[in-house]
């Protein structure tokens, strides 16, 4: 079996939707692990992060991986609950436009794995149009594997998922006042 035949065979088995959700730590971390695995197998990977704009350790590592493209929404200066409806609408329009752009790029370049980090939280807080994302999931390329992370997935999104993994927080150092640490939480 040639390398091309092996790759074609591997891509024929792709096309599922993963949801990593819950109150616990590990949603983005699990998605990053899948990116690492996919890149290691020669798959083309696209990561789109919503609601995150600060530098993180995983982004520095992803820049070194072949076949991985990273897109990030503009850093938000307020939490969604602090925003006016006008501010929320402006962020939603930016997020929707970025998602449309990334969807177009994925279709054009034959992306195999698309990770939409914090898409669930963006949708739950009105900062991403759920209809846009659901329509994409319903009409995505057959071989495109999609991962969505964040809290509070809607029933419609859960219905479309093939995998649903919930991270449960039992204890977390943040509850004792320990802030996020470089290399561990960021």
Coordinates of N, CA and C in Angstrom, one line a residue:
X1 N 0.8 -1.2 0.0 CA 0.0 0.0 0.0 C 0.9 1.2 0.0
X2 N 0.7 2.2 -0.9 CA 1.5 3.4 -1.0 C 1.0 4.4 0.1
X3 N 1.9 5.4 0.3 CA 1.6 6.4 1.3 C 0.3 7.1 0.9
X4 N 0.1 7.4 -0.4 CA -1.1 8.1 -0.9 C -2.3 7.3 -0.6
X5 N -2.2 6.0 -0.9 CA -3.4 5.1 -0.7 C -3.7 5.0 0.8
X6 N -2.7 5.0 1.6 CA -2.9 4.9 3.1 C -3.6 6.2 3.5
X7 N -3.2 7.4 3.0 CA -3.8 8.6 3.4 C -5.2 8.7 2.9
X8 N -5.5 8.3 1.7 CA -6.8 8.3 1.1 C -7.7 7.4 2.0
X9 N -7.2 6.2 2.4 CA -8.0 5.3 3.2 C -8.3 5.9 4.6
X10 N -7.3 6.6 5.1 CA -7.5 7.3 6.4 C -8.6 8.4 6.3
X11 N -8.5 9.2 5.2 CA -9.5 10.3 5.1 C -10.9 9.8 4.8
X12 N -11.0 8.7 4.2 CA -12.4 8.1 4.0 C -13.1 7.8 5.3
X13 N -12.4 7.6 6.3 CA -13.0 7.3 7.6 C -13.3 8.5 8.5
X14 N -12.9 9.7 8.0 CA -13.2 11.0 8.7 C -14.6 11.5 8.5
X15 N -14.9 12.6 9.2 CA -16.2 13.2 8.9 C -17.1 13.3 10.1
X16 N -16.6 13.0 11.3 CA -17.5 13.0 12.5 C -17.4 14.4 13.3
X17 N -18.3 14.6 14.2 CA -18.4 15.8 14.9 C -18.2 15.5 16.4
X18 N -17.2 16.2 17.0 CA -16.9 16.0 18.4 C -17.3 17.2 19.2
X19 N -17.9 17.0 20.4 CA -18.2 18.1 21.3 C -17.5 17.8 22.6
X20 N -16.6 18.8 23.0 CA -15.9 18.7 24.3 C -16.5 19.8 25.2
X21 N -17.2 19.5 26.2 CA -18.0 20.5 27.0 C -17.8 20.2 28.5
X22 N -18.5 21.0 29.3 CA -18.5 20.8 30.7 C -17.8 22.0 31.5
X23 N -17.9 21.9 32.8 CA -17.4 22.9 33.7 C -15.9 22.7 34.0
X24 N -15.4 21.5 33.7 CA -14.0 21.1 34.1 C -13.0 21.6 33.1
X25 N -11.7 21.6 33.6 CA -10.6 21.9 32.7 C -10.3 20.8 31.8
X26 N -9.9 21.1 30.6 CA -9.5 20.1 29.6 C -10.1 20.1 28.3
X27 N -11.1 20.9 28.0 CA -11.8 21.0 26.7 C -10.8 21.4 25.6
X28 N -10.2 22.5 25.8 CA -9.2 23.0 24.8 C -8.0 22.0 24.8
X29 N -7.6 21.6 25.9 CA -6.4 20.7 26.0 C -6.7 19.4 25.2
X30 N -7.9 18.8 25.3 CA -8.2 17.6 24.5 C -8.2 17.9 23.0
X31 N -8.7 19.1 22.6 CA -8.7 19.5 21.2 C -7.3 19.7 20.7
X32 N -6.4 20.2 21.5 CA -5.0 20.4 21.1 C -4.4 19.0 21.0
X33 N -4.7 18.1 21.8 CA -4.1 16.7 21.7 C -4.6 16.1 20.4
X34 N -5.8 16.3 20.0 CA -6.3 15.8 18.7 C -5.6 16.5 17.5
X35 N -5.4 17.8 17.6 CA -4.6 18.5 16.6 C -3.2 17.9 16.5
X36 N -2.6 17.6 17.6 CA -1.2 17.0 17.5 C -1.2 15.7 16.9
X37 N -2.2 14.8 17.2 CA -2.4 13.5 16.6 C -2.6 13.6 15.1
X38 N -3.5 14.5 14.7 CA -3.9 14.6 13.3 C -2.7 15.1 12.5
X39 N -2.0 16.1 13.0 CA -0.8 16.6 12.4 C 0.3 15.6 12.2
X40 N 0.4 14.8 13.3 CA 1.4 13.7 13.2 C 1.1 12.6 12.2
X41 N -0.1 12.5 11.8 CA -0.5 11.6 10.7 C -0.6 12.3 9.3
X42 N -0.2 13.5 9.3 CA -0.2 14.2 8.0 C -1.5 14.8 7.5
X43 N -2.5 15.0 8.5 CA -3.7 15.6 8.1 C -3.6 17.1 8.1
X44 N -4.4 17.8 7.3 CA -4.4 19.2 7.3 C -5.4 19.7 8.4
X45 N -4.9 20.6 9.2 CA -5.7 21.0 10.4 C -5.9 22.5 10.4
X46 N -7.1 22.9 10.8 CA -7.4 24.3 11.0 C -8.0 24.5 12.4
X47 N -7.4 25.5 13.1 CA -7.9 25.8 14.5 C -8.5 27.3 14.4
X48 N -9.7 27.4 14.8 CA -10.3 28.8 15.0 C -10.7 28.9 16.4
X49 N -10.1 30.0 17.1 CA -10.4 30.2 18.5 C -11.3 31.5 18.6
X50 N -12.4 31.3 19.3 CA -13.3 32.4 19.6 C -13.1 32.8 21.0
X51 N -13.3 34.1 21.3 CA -13.3 34.6 22.7 C -11.9 34.4 23.4
X52 N -10.9 34.2 22.7 CA -9.5 34.1 23.3 C -8.6 34.9 22.4
X53 N -7.8 35.7 23.1 CA -6.9 36.6 22.3 C -5.5 36.7 22.9
X54 N -5.4 36.2 24.1 CA -4.1 36.3 24.8 C -3.2 35.2 24.3
X55 N -1.9 35.4 24.4 CA -0.9 34.4 24.0 C -1.0 33.2 24.9
X56 N -0.9 32.0 24.3 CA -0.9 30.8 25.1 C 0.2 29.8 24.7
X57 N 0.6 29.0 25.5 CA 1.7 28.0 25.2 C 1.4 27.1 24.0
X58 N 0.1 26.7 23.9 CA -0.2 25.8 22.8 C -0.1 26.4 21.4
X59 N -0.3 27.7 21.4 CA -0.2 28.4 20.1 C 1.2 28.5 19.6
X60 N 2.1 28.7 20.5 CA 3.6 28.7 20.2 C 4.0 27.3 19.6
X61 N 3.5 26.2 20.2 CA 3.8 24.9 19.7 C 3.1 24.6 18.4
X62 N 1.9 25.1 18.2 CA 1.1 24.8 17.0 C 1.8 25.5 15.8
X63 N 2.4 26.6 16.0 CA 3.1 27.3 14.9 C 4.2 26.5 14.3
X64 N 4.7 25.6 15.0 CA 5.8 24.7 14.6 C 5.3 23.5 13.8
X65 N 4.1 23.2 13.9 CA 3.5 22.0 13.3 C 3.2 22.2 11.8
X66 N 3.6 21.2 11.0 CA 3.3 21.3 9.6 C 1.9 21.0 9.3
X67 N 1.3 21.8 8.4 CA -0.1 21.5 8.0 C -1.2 22.0 9.0
X68 N -0.8 22.9 10.0 CA -1.7 23.4 10.9 C -1.8 24.9 10.7
X69 N -3.1 25.4 10.5 CA -3.4 26.8 10.4 C -4.2 27.3 11.6
X70 N -3.8 28.4 12.1 CA -4.5 29.0 13.3 C -5.1 30.3 13.0
X71 N -6.3 30.5 13.4 CA -7.1 31.7 13.2 C -7.7 32.1 14.6
X72 N -7.6 33.3 14.9 CA -8.1 33.7 16.2 C -9.0 35.0 16.1
X73 N -10.1 35.0 16.8 CA -10.9 36.2 16.9 C -10.2 37.3 17.6
X74 N -10.6 38.5 17.3 CA -10.0 39.6 18.0 C -10.3 39.5 19.5
X75 N -9.2 39.8 20.3 CA -9.4 39.7 21.8 C -10.5 40.6 22.3
X76 N -11.3 40.0 23.1 CA -12.4 40.7 23.7 C -11.9 41.5 25.0
X77 N -12.4 42.7 25.1 CA -11.9 43.5 26.3 C -12.9 43.4 27.5
X78 N -14.0 42.8 27.2 CA -15.0 42.6 28.3 C -15.6 41.2 28.2
X79 N -16.1 40.7 29.3 CA -16.9 39.5 29.3 C -18.2 39.7 28.7
X80 N -18.8 38.7 28.1 CA -20.1 38.9 27.4 C -21.2 39.5 28.3
X81 N -21.2 39.1 29.6 CA -22.2 39.7 30.5 C -22.0 41.1 30.8
X82 N -20.8 41.7 30.5 CA -20.5 43.1 30.7 C -20.9 44.0 29.5
X83 N -21.1 43.3 28.4 CA -21.4 44.0 27.1 C -22.8 44.5 27.0
X84 N -22.9 45.7 26.3 CA -24.2 46.1 25.9 C -24.7 45.3 24.7
X85 N -25.9 45.4 24.4 CA -26.4 44.6 23.2 C -25.8 45.1 21.9
X86 N -25.4 46.3 21.8 CA -24.7 46.8 20.6 C -23.3 46.2 20.5
X87 N -22.6 46.2 21.7 CA -21.3 45.6 21.7 C -21.4 44.1 21.4
X88 N -22.3 43.4 21.9 CA -22.5 42.0 21.6 C -22.7 41.7 20.1
X89 N -23.6 42.6 19.5 CA -23.9 42.4 18.1 C -22.6 42.7 17.3
X90 N -21.8 43.6 17.6 CA -20.6 43.9 16.9 C -19.6 42.7 17.0
X91 N -19.5 42.1 18.2 CA -18.6 40.9 18.3 C -19.2 39.7 17.5
X92 N -20.6 39.5 17.6 CA -21.2 38.4 16.9 C -20.9 38.6 15.4
X93 N -21.0 39.8 14.8 CA -20.8 40.0 13.4 C -19.4 39.7 13.0
X94 N -18.4 40.1 13.9 CA -17.0 39.7 13.6 C -16.8 38.2 13.7
X95 N -17.3 37.6 14.7 CA -17.2 36.1 14.8 C -17.8 35.4 13.7
X96 N -19.0 35.8 13.3 CA -19.7 35.2 12.1 C -18.9 35.3 10.8
X97 N -18.4 36.5 10.6 CA -17.5 36.8 9.4 C -16.3 35.9 9.4
X98 N -15.7 35.8 10.6 CA -14.5 35.0 10.7 C -14.8 33.5 10.5
X99 N -15.9 33.0 11.0 CA -16.3 31.6 10.8 C -16.6 31.4 9.3
X100 N -17.3 32.3 8.6 CA -17.5 32.2 7.2 C -16.2 32.1 6.4
X101 N -15.3 33.0 6.8 CA -14.0 33.0 6.1 C -13.2 31.7 6.3
X102 N -13.2 31.2 7.5 CA -12.5 29.9 7.8 C -13.2 28.8 7.1
X103 N -14.5 28.7 7.1 CA -15.2 27.7 6.4 C -14.8 27.7 4.9
X104 N -14.7 28.9 4.3 CA -14.3 29.0 2.9 C -12.9 28.5 2.7
X105 N -12.0 28.8 3.6 CA -10.6 28.4 3.5 C -10.5 26.8 3.7
X106 N -11.3 26.3 4.6 CA -11.3 24.8 4.8 C -11.8 24.1 3.5
X107 N -12.8 24.6 2.9 CA -13.3 24.0 1.7 C -12.3 24.1 0.6
X108 N -11.6 25.2 0.5 CA -10.6 25.5 -0.6 C -9.4 24.6 -0.4
X109 N -8.9 24.5 0.8 CA -7.6 23.8 1.0 C -7.7 22.4 1.4
X110 N -8.9 21.9 1.5 CA -9.1 20.5 1.8 C -8.7 20.1 3.3
X111 N -9.1 21.0 4.2 CA -8.8 20.7 5.6 C -9.5 19.4 6.0
X112 N -8.7 18.7 6.8 CA -9.3 17.4 7.3 C -9.9 17.5 8.7
X113 N -9.3 18.3 9.5 CA -9.8 18.5 10.9 C -9.9 20.0 11.2
X114 N -11.1 20.4 11.6 CA -11.4 21.8 12.0 C -11.8 21.8 13.4
X115 N -11.0 22.6 14.2 CA -11.3 22.7 15.6 C -11.9 24.2 15.8
X116 N -13.1 24.2 16.4 CA -13.7 25.5 16.7 C -13.7 25.7 18.2
X117 N -12.6 26.2 18.7 CA -12.4 26.3 20.2 C -13.2 27.5 20.7
X118 N -14.0 27.2 21.8 CA -14.9 28.1 22.5 C -16.1 28.5 21.6
X119 N -16.4 27.8 20.5 CA -17.6 28.1 19.7 C -18.8 27.9 20.6
X120 N -18.9 26.9 21.4 CA -20.1 26.6 22.2 C -20.4 27.8 23.2
X121 N -19.3 28.3 23.8 CA -19.5 29.4 24.7 C -19.9 30.7 23.9
X122 N -19.3 30.9 22.8 CA -19.7 32.0 21.9 C -21.2 32.0 21.5
X123 N -21.6 30.8 21.2 CA -23.0 30.6 20.8 C -23.9 30.8 22.0
X124 N -23.6 30.2 23.1 CA -24.4 30.3 24.3 C -24.6 31.7 24.8
X125 N -23.6 32.6 24.5 CA -23.7 34.0 25.0 C -24.1 34.9 23.9
X126 N -24.5 34.4 22.8 CA -25.0 35.3 21.7 C -23.9 35.9 20.9
X127 N -22.7 35.4 21.0 CA -21.6 36.0 20.3 C -21.2 35.2 19.0
X128 N -22.0 34.3 18.6 CA -21.8 33.5 17.4 C -23.2 33.0 17.0
X129 N -23.5 33.1 15.7 CA -24.8 32.7 15.2 C -24.9 31.2 15.1
X130 N -25.7 30.6 16.0 CA -25.8 29.1 16.0 C -26.4 28.6 14.6
X131 N -27.3 29.3 14.0 CA -27.8 28.9 12.7 C -26.7 28.7 11.7
X132 N -25.8 29.7 11.7 CA -24.7 29.6 10.7 C -23.8 28.4 11.0
X133 N -23.5 28.1 12.2 CA -22.7 26.9 12.5 C -23.5 25.6 12.2
X134 N -24.7 25.5 12.6 CA -25.5 24.3 12.3 C -25.7 24.1 10.8
X135 N -25.9 25.1 10.0 CA -25.9 25.0 8.6 C -24.6 24.4 8.0
X136 N -23.5 25.0 8.5 CA -22.2 24.5 8.1 C -22.0 23.0 8.5
X137 N -22.4 22.6 9.7 CA -22.3 21.2 10.1 C -23.1 20.3 9.2
X138 N -24.3 20.8 8.8 CA -25.2 20.0 7.9 C -24.7 19.9 6.5
X139 N -23.8 20.8 6.1 CA -23.4 20.8 4.7 C -21.9 20.8 4.5
X140 N -21.2 20.4 5.6 CA -19.7 20.3 5.5 C -19.2 19.3 4.6
X141 N -18.0 19.4 4.1 CA -17.4 18.3 3.3 C -17.5 17.0 4.0
X142 N -17.8 15.9 3.3 CA -18.0 14.6 3.9 C -16.9 14.1 4.8
X143 N -15.6 14.4 4.4 CA -14.5 13.9 5.1 C -14.0 14.8 6.3
X144 N -14.7 16.0 6.4 CA -14.2 17.0 7.4 C -14.6 16.6 8.8
X145 N -13.6 16.3 9.7 CA -13.8 16.1 11.1 C -13.9 17.4 11.8
X146 N -14.9 17.6 12.7 CA -15.1 18.9 13.3 C -15.1 18.7 14.8
X147 N -14.4 19.6 15.6 CA -14.4 19.6 17.0 C -14.9 20.9 17.5
X148 N -15.8 20.9 18.4 CA -16.3 22.1 19.1 C -16.1 22.0 20.6
X149 N -15.5 23.1 21.1 CA -15.3 23.1 22.6 C -16.1 24.3 23.2
X150 N -16.3 24.1 24.5 CA -16.9 25.2 25.3 C -18.0 24.6 26.2
X151 N -18.7 25.5 26.8 CA -19.8 25.1 27.7 C -21.2 25.4 27.1
X152 N -22.1 24.7 27.6 CA -23.5 24.8 27.3 C -23.9 24.6 25.8
X153 N -23.6 23.4 25.3 CA -24.0 23.2 23.9 C -25.6 23.1 23.8
X154 N -26.1 23.5 22.8 CA -27.6 23.5 22.6 C -28.0 22.1 22.2
X155 N -29.3 21.7 22.4 CA -29.8 20.4 22.0 C -29.6 20.2 20.5
X156 N -29.7 21.2 19.7 CA -29.5 21.0 18.3 C -28.1 20.6 17.9
X157 N -27.2 21.2 18.6 CA -25.8 20.9 18.4 C -25.4 19.5 18.9
X158 N -25.9 19.1 20.1 CA -25.7 17.8 20.6 C -26.3 16.7 19.7
X159 N -27.4 17.0 19.1 CA -28.0 16.1 18.1 C -27.1 15.8 16.9
X160 N -26.3 16.8 16.5 CA -25.5 16.6 15.3 C -24.1 16.0 15.7
X161 N -23.8 15.9 17.0 CA -22.5 15.4 17.4 C -22.5 13.8 17.4
X162 N -21.3 13.4 17.0 CA -21.0 11.9 17.1 C -20.4 11.5 18.4
X163 N -19.5 12.4 18.9 CA -18.9 12.3 20.2 C -19.3 13.4 21.1
X164 N -19.7 13.2 22.3 CA -19.9 14.2 23.3 C -19.1 13.8 24.6
X165 N -18.1 14.6 24.9 CA -17.3 14.4 26.1 C -17.5 15.5 27.0
X166 N -17.9 15.2 28.3 CA -18.1 16.2 29.3 C -17.0 16.2 30.3
X167 N -16.3 17.3 30.5 CA -15.3 17.5 31.5 C -16.0 17.9 32.8
X168 N -15.8 17.2 33.9 CA -16.4 17.5 35.1 C -15.4 18.0 36.1
X169 N -15.7 19.1 36.7 CA -14.7 19.7 37.7 C -15.1 19.1 39.1
X170 N -14.1 18.5 39.7 CA -14.3 18.0 41.1 C -13.5 18.9 42.0
X171 N -12.3 19.4 41.6 CA -11.5 20.3 42.3 C -10.8 21.1 41.3
X172 N -10.5 22.4 41.6 CA -9.6 23.2 40.7 C -8.9 24.2 41.6
X173 N -7.6 24.5 41.4 CA -6.9 25.4 42.2 C -7.4 26.8 42.1
X174 N -8.1 27.2 41.0 CA -8.7 28.5 40.9 C -9.7 28.8 42.1
X175 N -10.3 27.7 42.6 CA -11.3 27.9 43.7 C -10.6 28.3 45.0
X176 N -9.2 28.1 45.0 CA -8.4 28.5 46.2 C -7.7 29.8 45.9
X177 N -8.0 30.4 44.8 CA -7.3 31.7 44.4 C -6.1 31.6 43.6
X178 N -5.8 30.4 43.2 CA -4.6 30.2 42.3 C -4.9 30.6 40.9
X179 N -4.2 31.6 40.4 CA -4.6 32.0 39.0 C -4.0 31.1 38.0
X180 N -4.4 31.2 36.7 CA -3.9 30.4 35.6 C -2.4 30.6 35.5
X181 N -1.7 29.4 35.3 CA -0.3 29.4 35.3 C 0.2 29.1 33.9
X182 N 1.3 29.8 33.5 CA 1.9 29.6 32.2 C 2.4 28.1 32.1
X183 N 2.1 27.5 30.9 CA 2.5 26.2 30.7 C 1.5 25.1 31.2
X184 N 0.6 25.5 32.0 CA -0.4 24.5 32.6 C -1.8 24.9 32.1
X185 N -2.3 26.1 32.5 CA -3.6 26.5 32.1 C -3.6 27.5 30.9
X186 N -2.4 28.1 30.7 CA -2.3 29.0 29.5 C -0.9 28.9 28.9

